[in-house]
Amino acid sequence: MNEILLRTVRRVGTSGAPADVRIVDGRVSEIAPTGTLDPTGPDTEVVEAAGAWLGPGLRDHHTHFDQWALVRRRVDVSTCDSAESTAALLADVARTGVTDRVLIGHGYRDGLWPTPARRELLDQAAPGLPTVVISGDLHAVWCNALALEYFSAVVGRPLETGDDGVLREQDAFDVTGALSQVPDDLLDGYVADAVEAAAARGVTGIVDLEMRFGLDRWRRRIHAGADALRVSSGVYATELEDVIGRGLRTGDVVDGTRGLLTMGPFKVVTDGSLGTRTAAMTDGSGVLAWPFDELVAITRRAVDAGLVPAIHAIGDRANTLALDVFETVGTRGTVEHAQLLVDTDVHRFARLGVAASVQPEHAMDDRDIADRHWAGSTDRAFPFAALERAGARLLLGSDAPVAPLDPWISMAAAVGRDRDGREPWHPEQRMSALAAWRGSTDGRVGVAVGDLADLVLVESDPLASSSAGLRAMRVLATAVAGRFTYREL
Ligand SMILES: [Zn+2]
C-alpha cells in the first residue's frame, strides 16, 4: 500500500486553515486539521508542505503536443517585430552552425510588421541552408528558395509563393506536417522532455489535438515511462473512419495505460485564424473549410459513433455555424477558440450544453492585430466575462505551441487581460479567478476526500493572486494518482 501524508497544506477554495491530507493508493482518503492525523503507518511518507496551497491538478484543454515538443527546440522568433529582425536572428543562429538539415524558426507574427516578409531576406540570412519560419498561429510558413525546393520534393508537388516566400493554409500545414516527421525515437525523446516540463507547471492532464492521430504514439510513450500526464487524444476528419472502425469512443480508457490514456474528441476545423486573416466573418471575409451540410453530416457520423465533437471556430460567422451544427445534430461538445462572437450567440453555449474552450493568452498575443483587423468589434473578441455571465462552461488551454503549455499563463491572461506592463485590454471582459481556475482543472475547485489524487501544490492561493502572481506562480509539487511527477518538497 502506497501512502502519503501531506502535512500543513492550505486548500484552494477554503479560507486556508492548515490541514493534513492523507493519500492512499492514489486517492485522497482523509483530510483533517493539521497535527490530528497519525503519521506512523509502516509505508507512510510524510511530506511537509509548510503552508503550500493544494488544489486539483491542472489541465490544458487544447494542445498540439508533438508540435509543442518540436517547437520547444526551434528558434523562437516571437519577439521579433519585423521581417528584417526575424531574418537577422536566424542569420545569427545560422552562423553558429546548424546541424539539422533545415533551419527552423517559430512564432512570427507579421500582422503589425512595417513591411511584409520577403523570400530573399531568408535567402540571405542562411545561404545554402533551407530555412523556414512558422507563424505563431501555424497557418503560414515563410520560406527561402532552398526550403521551397526542399519541401516541394518532400510533399511531392510544387510549392509556389510570390516574392514574399509565404505559404498559407494547406500548403503551410503540409510543410509543418513534414517537419513533424522526425523519427519516432527522436520525437518520443522530445515529448518525454515536454511532458516533464508540463508536470513542473502543475499539469496532470492534457487534451491532445495533434493533427496526426496520436493514440498509439501515446500508448508507446506511456509504456516507455513518459507517464506524468493523463492524455485525451483527439482525432480529425482524415482519420475519423479508422477510429470508428476501431470502435473507439470519446472517454474510452486505453488498456495497459493505468488509466492515463483516453480517446479524445472529434476535432473539426471550420475556419482559419485571426493572424492569417482567414477567420470566417459575418462580413463575408475569411475562409470556411466546410459546406454547412457536410459539416453537419460528418459531425453526426462522429456523434453516432460515440465521439464528442470539438469544433474549431475563430471568426464570428464560424462560431455561429459551429453552434448551428451542435443545434442541428443535437449534441454537446466544445467550440475550440470562440474568439469573436455576435451577441446573440453568447447565450447559446449554455443552452446547447456546449463548452467554450478558450485560449486566453491568444488575446494578449493578438490584441494589436485584433485592434487593427477586428476594429470596431473588439468589445466582443475573447468575450470571457460575457460567456461566464451567460452560464457557459469555460475550458482553458494554451493551443501549444501557439502559446506556451503553461496553465498559469492562461489563467493570468484570463483574469487580467494584461501582460508586459501594458494596460489591460478590454478589462470588462475579464474572467473571474474562480472560473479561470475551474476551467484549468477538471472542473473542481478544491480537493475532497475520495478524489483521485491528481494534485498540485503551489506557493500562493490561485483564487487570490494578481495576474502577475498567476503568471509567475511557483509550483512546489505535482502528483498524478498520488504519484509525484514533480516535486521541490
Ligand atoms: Zn489548436
Short mmCIF file of C-alpha atoms and ligand atoms in Angstrom, two decimals:
data_model
loop_
_atom_site.label_atom_id
_atom_site.label_comp_id
_atom_site.label_asym_id
_atom_site.label_seq_id
_atom_site.Cartn_x
_atom_site.Cartn_y
_atom_site.Cartn_z
CA MET A 1 0.00 0.00 0.00
CA ASN A 2 1.32 3.37 -1.05
CA GLU A 3 0.56 6.08 1.48
CA ILE A 4 1.47 9.76 1.63
CA LEU A 5 0.70 12.26 4.37
CA LEU A 6 0.79 15.84 3.15
CA ARG A 7 1.32 17.91 6.26
CA THR A 8 0.18 21.52 6.66
CA VAL A 9 -1.47 22.37 3.38
CA ARG A 10 -3.97 25.10 2.73
CA ARG A 11 -6.75 24.07 0.42
CA VAL A 12 -7.80 26.14 -2.60
CA GLY A 13 -11.43 27.12 -2.22
CA THR A 14 -11.24 27.41 1.57
CA SER A 15 -10.17 30.19 3.91
CA GLY A 16 -6.80 28.49 4.18
CA ALA A 17 -6.94 26.84 7.60
CA PRO A 18 -3.96 24.42 7.77
CA ALA A 19 -4.88 20.81 7.15
CA ASP A 20 -3.22 17.43 6.71
CA VAL A 21 -4.19 15.25 3.77
CA ARG A 22 -3.74 11.51 3.58
CA ILE A 23 -3.41 9.82 0.18
CA VAL A 24 -3.82 6.07 -0.02
CA ASP A 25 -3.44 4.11 -3.24
CA GLY A 26 -3.85 7.15 -5.42
CA ARG A 27 -6.87 8.64 -3.70
CA VAL A 28 -7.45 11.26 -1.05
CA SER A 29 -8.53 9.23 1.96
CA GLU A 30 -8.59 11.73 4.84
CA ILE A 31 -8.46 15.48 5.40
CA ALA A 32 -8.19 16.86 8.95
CA PRO A 33 -6.82 19.85 10.86
CA THR A 34 -3.04 19.86 10.94
CA GLY A 35 -1.48 17.59 13.54
CA THR A 36 -4.52 15.37 14.03
CA LEU A 37 -3.67 12.58 11.57
CA ASP A 38 -1.45 9.71 12.73
CA PRO A 39 1.68 9.70 10.54
CA THR A 40 3.01 6.35 11.74
CA GLY A 41 1.91 3.85 9.08
CA PRO A 42 4.71 1.47 8.05
CA ASP A 43 4.81 2.75 4.46
CA THR A 44 3.74 6.33 5.13
CA GLU A 45 5.81 9.02 3.51
CA VAL A 46 5.33 12.32 5.32
CA VAL A 47 5.69 15.36 3.08
CA GLU A 48 5.99 18.72 4.84
CA ALA A 49 4.05 21.19 2.69
CA ALA A 50 4.68 24.15 5.01
CA GLY A 51 1.50 26.01 4.16
CA ALA A 52 1.55 25.48 0.40
CA TRP A 53 -1.81 25.70 -1.37
CA LEU A 54 -3.27 22.39 -2.52
CA GLY A 55 -5.61 22.08 -5.47
CA PRO A 56 -6.70 19.62 -8.14
CA GLY A 57 -4.08 19.01 -10.83
CA LEU A 58 -4.20 21.31 -13.84
CA ARG A 59 -5.43 20.54 -17.30
CA ASP A 60 -4.63 22.10 -20.64
CA HIS A 61 -7.74 21.60 -22.73
CA HIS A 62 -6.17 22.33 -26.11
CA THR A 63 -2.65 21.30 -27.10
CA HIS A 64 -0.83 20.07 -30.18
CA PHE A 65 1.65 18.12 -28.13
CA ASP A 66 4.05 16.76 -30.77
CA GLN A 67 4.23 20.24 -32.29
CA TRP A 68 4.89 21.69 -28.86
CA ALA A 69 7.64 19.14 -28.18
CA LEU A 70 9.26 20.07 -31.51
CA VAL A 71 8.77 23.81 -31.15
CA ARG A 72 10.47 23.85 -27.78
CA ARG A 73 13.63 23.02 -29.74
CA ARG A 74 13.25 25.60 -32.54
CA VAL A 75 14.44 29.19 -32.82
CA ASP A 76 11.87 31.37 -31.07
CA VAL A 77 11.29 34.47 -33.20
CA SER A 78 8.13 35.60 -31.43
CA THR A 79 9.71 38.77 -30.06
CA CYS A 80 10.92 39.97 -33.48
CA ASP A 81 8.91 42.98 -34.63
CA SER A 82 9.84 42.99 -38.31
CA ALA A 83 10.79 40.75 -41.20
CA GLU A 84 14.33 42.13 -41.04
CA SER A 85 14.83 41.41 -37.33
CA THR A 86 13.45 37.90 -37.78
CA ALA A 87 15.91 37.25 -40.60
CA ALA A 88 18.73 38.75 -38.54
CA LEU A 89 18.03 36.43 -35.61
CA LEU A 90 18.05 33.40 -37.93
CA ALA A 91 21.28 34.63 -39.53
CA ASP A 92 22.87 34.69 -36.08
CA VAL A 93 21.82 31.10 -35.47
CA ALA A 94 22.97 30.02 -38.94
CA ARG A 95 26.41 31.48 -38.27
CA THR A 96 26.83 29.40 -35.12
CA GLY A 97 26.41 26.27 -37.23
CA VAL A 98 23.20 24.31 -37.71
CA THR A 99 23.49 20.53 -37.64
CA ASP A 100 19.91 19.84 -38.76
CA ARG A 101 19.02 19.65 -42.44
CA VAL A 102 16.62 22.61 -42.14
CA LEU A 103 16.87 25.80 -40.08
CA ILE A 104 13.51 26.29 -38.38
CA GLY A 105 12.22 29.45 -36.75
CA HIS A 106 8.93 29.58 -34.91
CA GLY A 107 6.37 32.11 -33.80
CA TYR A 108 6.46 35.03 -36.21
CA ARG A 109 3.52 37.44 -36.13
CA ASP A 110 3.54 39.72 -39.16
CA GLY A 111 0.20 41.41 -38.53
CA LEU A 112 1.96 44.57 -37.39
CA TRP A 113 5.22 44.40 -39.28
CA PRO A 114 6.06 47.67 -41.04
CA THR A 115 6.93 45.79 -44.26
CA PRO A 116 5.88 42.29 -45.28
CA ALA A 117 8.04 39.17 -45.37
CA ARG A 118 10.29 38.71 -48.41
CA ARG A 119 11.80 35.45 -49.52
CA GLU A 120 15.20 36.97 -50.27
CA LEU A 121 15.65 38.09 -46.67
CA LEU A 122 15.78 34.41 -45.69
CA ASP A 123 17.91 33.55 -48.75
CA GLN A 124 20.49 35.99 -47.43
CA ALA A 125 20.11 35.04 -43.77
CA ALA A 126 21.15 31.41 -44.25
CA PRO A 127 22.92 30.87 -47.57
CA GLY A 128 22.93 27.22 -48.57
CA LEU A 129 20.51 26.20 -45.83
CA PRO A 130 16.79 25.51 -46.34
CA THR A 131 15.16 27.94 -43.91
CA VAL A 132 11.55 28.15 -42.80
CA VAL A 133 9.78 30.32 -40.27
CA ILE A 134 6.44 29.11 -38.96
CA SER A 135 3.86 31.71 -37.99
CA GLY A 136 2.67 31.88 -34.40
CA ASP A 137 -0.77 30.59 -35.38
CA LEU A 138 0.67 27.81 -37.62
CA HIS A 139 -1.37 28.93 -40.63
CA ALA A 140 1.58 30.33 -42.60
CA VAL A 141 5.16 29.32 -43.29
CA TRP A 142 7.74 31.78 -44.61
CA CYS A 143 10.39 30.01 -46.69
CA ASN A 144 13.59 30.76 -48.51
CA ALA A 145 14.14 29.46 -52.04
CA LEU A 146 16.01 26.36 -50.88
CA ALA A 147 13.23 25.47 -48.46
CA LEU A 148 10.60 25.77 -51.20
CA GLU A 149 12.66 23.43 -53.34
CA TYR A 150 13.29 21.04 -50.48
CA PHE A 151 9.67 20.85 -49.33
CA SER A 152 8.27 20.62 -52.86
CA ALA A 153 10.26 17.40 -53.13
CA VAL A 154 9.13 16.21 -49.70
CA VAL A 155 5.39 16.80 -50.22
CA GLY A 156 5.56 15.73 -53.88
CA ARG A 157 4.12 18.79 -55.61
CA PRO A 158 5.48 22.22 -56.44
CA LEU A 159 5.03 24.71 -53.60
CA GLU A 160 4.83 28.18 -55.08
CA THR A 161 4.74 31.59 -53.48
CA GLY A 162 5.01 35.20 -54.54
CA ASP A 163 8.05 37.30 -53.69
CA ASP A 164 7.09 37.02 -50.02
CA GLY A 165 8.06 33.34 -49.84
CA VAL A 166 4.99 32.69 -47.65
CA LEU A 167 2.91 29.52 -47.91
CA ARG A 168 -0.54 29.63 -46.34
CA GLU A 169 -3.20 27.23 -45.05
CA GLN A 170 -2.94 23.73 -46.59
CA ASP A 171 0.49 24.41 -48.12
CA ALA A 172 1.68 25.61 -44.73
CA PHE A 173 0.14 22.61 -42.96
CA ASP A 174 1.89 20.29 -45.41
CA VAL A 175 5.26 21.84 -44.58
CA THR A 176 4.74 21.83 -40.81
CA GLY A 177 3.46 18.27 -41.17
CA ALA A 178 6.65 17.29 -42.99
CA LEU A 179 8.73 19.00 -40.31
CA SER A 180 6.98 16.84 -37.72
CA GLN A 181 8.09 13.68 -39.50
CA VAL A 182 11.10 13.12 -37.30
CA PRO A 183 11.97 9.53 -36.41
CA ASP A 184 9.77 8.10 -33.65
CA ASP A 185 12.55 7.59 -31.14
CA LEU A 186 13.74 11.17 -31.54
CA LEU A 187 10.23 12.61 -31.26
CA ASP A 188 9.44 10.43 -28.24
CA GLY A 189 12.51 11.85 -26.51
CA TYR A 190 11.37 15.42 -27.24
CA VAL A 191 7.89 14.53 -25.99
CA ALA A 192 9.21 12.99 -22.78
CA ASP A 193 11.04 16.28 -22.05
CA ALA A 194 7.91 18.30 -22.78
CA VAL A 195 5.82 16.02 -20.52
CA GLU A 196 8.23 16.68 -17.67
CA ALA A 197 8.14 20.40 -18.31
CA ALA A 198 4.34 20.37 -18.17
CA ALA A 199 4.35 18.45 -14.88
CA ALA A 200 6.72 21.08 -13.48
CA ARG A 201 3.99 23.67 -14.08
CA GLY A 202 1.38 21.62 -12.23
CA VAL A 203 -0.20 19.95 -15.25
CA THR A 204 -1.67 16.49 -14.75
CA GLY A 205 -3.81 16.27 -17.88
CA ILE A 206 -3.96 17.46 -21.46
CA VAL A 207 -6.24 17.25 -24.44
CA ASP A 208 -4.00 16.48 -27.40
CA LEU A 209 -5.38 17.75 -30.71
CA GLU A 210 -2.36 16.80 -32.77
CA MET A 211 -3.37 16.61 -36.42
CA ARG A 212 -1.93 13.10 -36.82
CA PHE A 213 -3.99 10.79 -34.59
CA GLY A 214 -1.80 10.20 -31.55
CA LEU A 215 -3.40 7.43 -29.51
CA ASP A 216 -0.92 4.71 -30.48
CA ARG A 217 2.07 7.02 -30.06
CA TRP A 218 0.90 7.96 -26.59
CA ARG A 219 0.42 4.34 -25.60
CA ARG A 220 4.00 3.65 -26.64
CA ARG A 221 5.29 6.69 -24.75
CA ILE A 222 3.42 5.89 -21.57
CA HIS A 223 4.82 2.37 -21.70
CA ALA A 224 8.29 3.85 -22.13
CA GLY A 225 7.86 5.91 -18.96
CA ALA A 226 6.54 9.29 -20.17
CA ASP A 227 3.71 8.83 -17.69
CA ALA A 228 3.34 12.17 -15.91
CA LEU A 229 0.17 13.23 -17.75
CA ARG A 230 -3.31 12.00 -18.42
CA VAL A 231 -3.80 12.32 -22.15
CA SER A 232 -7.03 12.60 -24.06
CA SER A 233 -6.10 12.10 -27.71
CA GLY A 234 -8.39 13.62 -30.35
CA VAL A 235 -8.93 12.67 -33.98
CA TYR A 236 -9.55 14.73 -37.13
CA ALA A 237 -11.77 14.03 -40.14
CA THR A 238 -8.98 12.40 -42.14
CA GLU A 239 -8.69 9.52 -39.66
CA LEU A 240 -12.26 9.50 -38.36
CA GLU A 241 -13.24 6.32 -40.18
CA ASP A 242 -10.22 4.44 -38.79
CA VAL A 243 -11.19 5.44 -35.28
CA ILE A 244 -14.82 4.46 -35.82
CA GLY A 245 -13.62 1.17 -37.29
CA ARG A 246 -11.61 0.52 -34.12
CA GLY A 247 -14.71 1.18 -32.05
CA LEU A 248 -13.08 3.98 -30.10
CA ARG A 249 -15.46 6.31 -28.27
CA THR A 250 -14.61 9.57 -26.53
CA GLY A 251 -13.65 8.81 -22.93
CA ASP A 252 -12.71 5.18 -23.55
CA VAL A 253 -9.68 4.25 -21.45
CA VAL A 254 -6.90 2.56 -23.39
CA ASP A 255 -5.91 -0.79 -21.88
CA GLY A 256 -2.50 -1.10 -20.34
CA THR A 257 -2.01 2.62 -19.67
CA ARG A 258 -3.01 2.63 -15.97
CA GLY A 259 -5.96 4.82 -16.91
CA LEU A 260 -3.70 7.58 -18.21
CA LEU A 261 -4.75 7.47 -21.85
CA THR A 262 -8.26 8.01 -23.15
CA MET A 263 -9.85 8.52 -26.53
CA GLY A 264 -10.41 12.24 -27.05
CA PRO A 265 -12.86 14.30 -29.10
CA PHE A 266 -13.52 14.50 -32.82
CA LYS A 267 -11.84 17.72 -33.89
CA VAL A 268 -13.00 19.58 -36.95
CA VAL A 269 -11.61 22.88 -38.21
CA THR A 270 -14.19 25.21 -39.77
CA ASP A 271 -12.25 28.38 -40.48
CA GLY A 272 -8.78 29.94 -40.40
CA SER A 273 -7.28 32.32 -37.90
CA LEU A 274 -7.13 35.96 -36.93
CA GLY A 275 -3.39 36.33 -37.53
CA THR A 276 -3.63 34.98 -41.07
CA ARG A 277 -6.85 36.93 -41.73
CA THR A 278 -8.62 33.70 -42.67
CA ALA A 279 -11.17 33.60 -39.80
CA ALA A 280 -14.69 33.43 -41.23
CA MET A 281 -16.52 36.68 -40.53
CA THR A 282 -20.13 37.82 -40.78
CA ASP A 283 -18.97 40.41 -43.33
CA GLY A 284 -18.22 37.51 -45.68
CA SER A 285 -14.43 37.66 -45.39
CA GLY A 286 -12.27 34.73 -44.42
CA VAL A 287 -12.31 31.05 -45.26
CA LEU A 288 -14.91 28.39 -44.47
CA ALA A 289 -13.41 24.93 -44.66
CA TRP A 290 -16.68 23.01 -44.99
CA PRO A 291 -20.07 23.49 -46.62
CA PHE A 292 -22.57 23.51 -43.74
CA ASP A 293 -24.36 20.32 -44.81
CA GLU A 294 -21.11 18.37 -44.96
CA LEU A 295 -20.10 19.68 -41.58
CA VAL A 296 -23.40 18.51 -40.12
CA ALA A 297 -23.05 15.12 -41.83
CA ILE A 298 -19.53 14.38 -40.59
CA THR A 299 -20.34 15.64 -37.09
CA ARG A 300 -23.40 13.40 -36.99
CA ARG A 301 -21.32 10.47 -38.19
CA ALA A 302 -18.84 11.05 -35.34
CA VAL A 303 -21.54 11.56 -32.71
CA ASP A 304 -23.41 8.43 -33.75
CA ALA A 305 -20.15 6.53 -33.22
CA GLY A 306 -19.78 7.88 -29.68
CA LEU A 307 -17.35 10.71 -30.32
CA VAL A 308 -17.79 14.17 -28.80
CA PRO A 309 -17.19 16.99 -31.29
CA ALA A 310 -14.65 19.76 -30.74
CA ILE A 311 -15.33 22.34 -33.42
CA HIS A 312 -12.68 24.96 -34.19
CA ALA A 313 -14.26 28.37 -34.81
CA ILE A 314 -12.49 31.73 -34.63
CA GLY A 315 -14.45 34.29 -36.65
CA ASP A 316 -17.97 35.30 -35.61
CA ARG A 317 -19.55 33.63 -38.66
CA ALA A 318 -17.65 30.41 -37.98
CA ASN A 319 -18.88 30.45 -34.37
CA THR A 320 -22.49 30.92 -35.44
CA LEU A 321 -22.14 27.98 -37.81
CA ALA A 322 -20.42 25.81 -35.18
CA LEU A 323 -23.28 26.43 -32.76
CA ASP A 324 -25.74 25.74 -35.59
CA VAL A 325 -24.04 22.37 -36.11
CA PHE A 326 -24.41 21.47 -32.42
CA GLU A 327 -28.03 22.55 -32.51
CA THR A 328 -28.79 20.66 -35.72
CA VAL A 329 -27.07 17.45 -34.64
CA GLY A 330 -28.39 17.79 -31.08
CA THR A 331 -25.17 17.05 -29.25
CA ARG A 332 -22.92 18.54 -26.62
CA GLY A 333 -19.24 19.25 -27.16
CA THR A 334 -16.83 22.16 -27.35
CA VAL A 335 -16.23 25.12 -29.56
CA GLU A 336 -12.47 25.49 -29.76
CA HIS A 337 -11.31 29.14 -29.62
CA ALA A 338 -14.66 31.04 -29.75
CA GLN A 339 -12.63 34.18 -30.34
CA LEU A 340 -15.20 36.51 -31.86
CA LEU A 341 -18.90 36.15 -31.07
CA VAL A 342 -22.00 38.01 -32.16
CA ASP A 343 -24.04 38.96 -29.09
CA THR A 344 -26.90 36.62 -29.96
CA ASP A 345 -24.56 33.61 -29.86
CA VAL A 346 -23.19 34.17 -26.35
CA HIS A 347 -26.22 32.61 -24.67
CA ARG A 348 -26.34 29.63 -26.98
CA PHE A 349 -23.32 27.92 -25.37
CA ALA A 350 -25.03 27.23 -22.06
CA ARG A 351 -28.36 26.50 -23.70
CA LEU A 352 -26.85 23.88 -26.02
CA GLY A 353 -24.51 22.40 -23.41
CA VAL A 354 -21.52 23.45 -25.47
CA ALA A 355 -18.37 24.47 -23.59
CA ALA A 356 -16.25 27.37 -24.79
CA SER A 357 -12.69 26.06 -24.97
CA VAL A 358 -10.69 29.30 -24.94
CA GLN A 359 -7.01 30.22 -25.05
CA PRO A 360 -6.73 33.49 -23.14
CA GLU A 361 -3.07 34.13 -23.94
CA HIS A 362 -4.02 34.47 -27.62
CA ALA A 363 -5.81 37.66 -26.61
CA MET A 364 -2.53 39.01 -25.28
CA ASP A 365 -0.53 37.88 -28.31
CA ASP A 366 -3.09 39.19 -30.79
CA ARG A 367 -4.60 42.27 -29.13
CA ASP A 368 -2.87 44.68 -31.52
CA ILE A 369 -3.72 42.57 -34.54
CA ALA A 370 -7.34 42.38 -33.35
CA ASP A 371 -7.43 46.15 -32.83
CA ARG A 372 -6.42 46.53 -36.46
CA HIS A 373 -8.25 43.71 -38.23
CA TRP A 374 -11.29 43.49 -35.97
CA ALA A 375 -11.53 47.25 -35.45
CA GLY A 376 -14.92 48.21 -34.04
CA SER A 377 -15.64 44.63 -32.92
CA THR A 378 -13.04 44.01 -30.22
CA ASP A 379 -15.60 44.53 -27.45
CA ARG A 380 -16.91 41.09 -28.44
CA ALA A 381 -13.49 39.48 -29.02
CA PHE A 382 -12.40 36.87 -26.44
CA PRO A 383 -15.64 37.69 -24.55
CA PHE A 384 -14.83 35.76 -21.37
CA ALA A 385 -16.99 37.76 -18.97
CA ALA A 386 -19.98 37.67 -21.29
CA LEU A 387 -19.69 33.89 -21.65
CA GLU A 388 -19.26 33.46 -17.91
CA ARG A 389 -22.29 35.64 -17.15
CA ALA A 390 -24.32 33.67 -19.67
CA GLY A 391 -23.54 30.46 -17.79
CA ALA A 392 -21.24 28.93 -20.41
CA ARG A 393 -18.78 26.35 -19.23
CA LEU A 394 -15.31 27.74 -19.89
CA LEU A 395 -12.33 25.46 -20.51
CA LEU A 396 -8.85 26.96 -20.64
CA GLY A 397 -5.98 25.91 -22.83
CA SER A 398 -2.81 27.10 -24.47
CA ASP A 399 -3.15 25.76 -28.01
CA ALA A 400 0.54 24.98 -27.53
CA PRO A 401 2.71 25.60 -29.49
CA VAL A 402 0.74 28.78 -30.29
CA ALA A 403 1.19 29.79 -26.63
CA PRO A 404 3.43 28.03 -24.10
CA LEU A 405 1.95 24.97 -22.40
CA ASP A 406 1.55 26.62 -19.01
CA PRO A 407 -1.90 26.96 -17.42
CA TRP A 408 -0.67 29.80 -15.20
CA ILE A 409 -0.12 31.91 -18.30
CA SER A 410 -3.66 31.10 -19.47
CA MET A 411 -5.16 31.93 -16.08
CA ALA A 412 -3.21 35.19 -15.87
CA ALA A 413 -4.38 36.29 -19.29
CA ALA A 414 -7.97 35.30 -18.46
CA VAL A 415 -8.28 37.20 -15.19
CA GLY A 416 -6.03 40.15 -16.07
CA ARG A 417 -6.19 40.54 -19.85
CA ASP A 418 -2.84 42.24 -19.36
CA ARG A 419 0.82 41.46 -19.95
CA ASP A 420 4.19 43.15 -20.24
CA GLY A 421 3.10 46.10 -18.10
CA ARG A 422 0.56 47.28 -20.66
CA GLU A 423 -2.89 48.44 -19.68
CA PRO A 424 -5.49 45.65 -19.67
CA TRP A 425 -7.21 45.01 -22.99
CA HIS A 426 -11.00 45.24 -22.68
CA PRO A 427 -10.89 44.68 -18.92
CA GLU A 428 -14.71 44.47 -18.89
CA GLN A 429 -14.25 41.00 -20.42
CA ARG A 430 -12.02 39.65 -17.65
CA MET A 431 -12.85 36.18 -16.39
CA SER A 432 -13.34 35.66 -12.66
CA ALA A 433 -10.50 33.92 -10.84
CA LEU A 434 -12.89 31.13 -9.90
CA ALA A 435 -13.95 30.48 -13.50
CA ALA A 436 -10.33 30.61 -14.70
CA TRP A 437 -9.32 28.12 -12.02
CA ARG A 438 -12.18 25.71 -12.66
CA GLY A 439 -11.50 25.99 -16.38
CA SER A 440 -7.92 24.95 -15.71
CA THR A 441 -8.76 21.86 -13.64
CA ASP A 442 -11.24 19.07 -14.34
CA GLY A 443 -13.90 21.48 -13.09
CA ARG A 444 -13.16 21.01 -9.39
CA VAL A 445 -12.25 23.97 -7.20
CA GLY A 446 -10.77 22.13 -4.24
CA VAL A 447 -9.68 18.71 -3.11
CA ALA A 448 -12.08 16.46 -1.21
CA VAL A 449 -11.98 13.03 0.40
CA GLY A 450 -12.49 10.32 -2.23
CA ASP A 451 -10.97 12.35 -5.05
CA LEU A 452 -8.38 10.88 -7.33
CA ALA A 453 -5.10 12.31 -6.05
CA ASP A 454 -4.23 14.34 -9.17
CA LEU A 455 -2.90 17.29 -7.23
CA VAL A 456 -0.85 20.44 -7.40
CA LEU A 457 0.84 22.31 -4.55
CA VAL A 458 1.65 25.96 -5.17
CA GLU A 459 3.08 28.87 -3.23
CA SER A 460 0.06 31.23 -3.25
CA ASP A 461 -3.71 31.00 -3.36
CA PRO A 462 -4.62 30.99 -7.07
CA LEU A 463 -8.04 32.45 -6.27
CA ALA A 464 -6.46 35.48 -4.58
CA SER A 465 -3.48 36.12 -6.85
CA SER A 466 -2.96 39.03 -9.23
CA SER A 467 -2.49 38.26 -12.90
CA ALA A 468 1.25 38.85 -12.48
CA GLY A 469 1.24 36.49 -9.49
CA LEU A 470 -0.53 33.82 -11.50
CA ARG A 471 1.82 34.18 -14.47
CA ALA A 472 4.83 33.58 -12.22
CA MET A 473 3.19 31.09 -9.86
CA ARG A 474 5.70 28.83 -8.16
CA VAL A 475 4.72 25.17 -8.36
CA LEU A 476 6.08 23.09 -5.47
CA ALA A 477 4.78 19.66 -6.36
CA THR A 478 2.56 17.82 -8.81
CA ALA A 479 1.08 14.36 -8.42
CA VAL A 480 -0.89 12.01 -10.66
CA ALA A 481 -2.92 9.40 -8.78
CA GLY A 482 -0.81 10.07 -5.69
CA ARG A 483 2.48 9.58 -7.54
CA PHE A 484 4.74 12.62 -7.58
CA THR A 485 5.50 13.76 -11.13
CA TYR A 486 7.28 16.89 -9.96
CA ARG A 487 8.43 17.89 -6.52
CA GLU A 488 10.50 20.50 -4.76
CA LEU A 489 9.29 19.40 -1.32
ZN ZN B 1 -5.25 24.19 -31.96
#
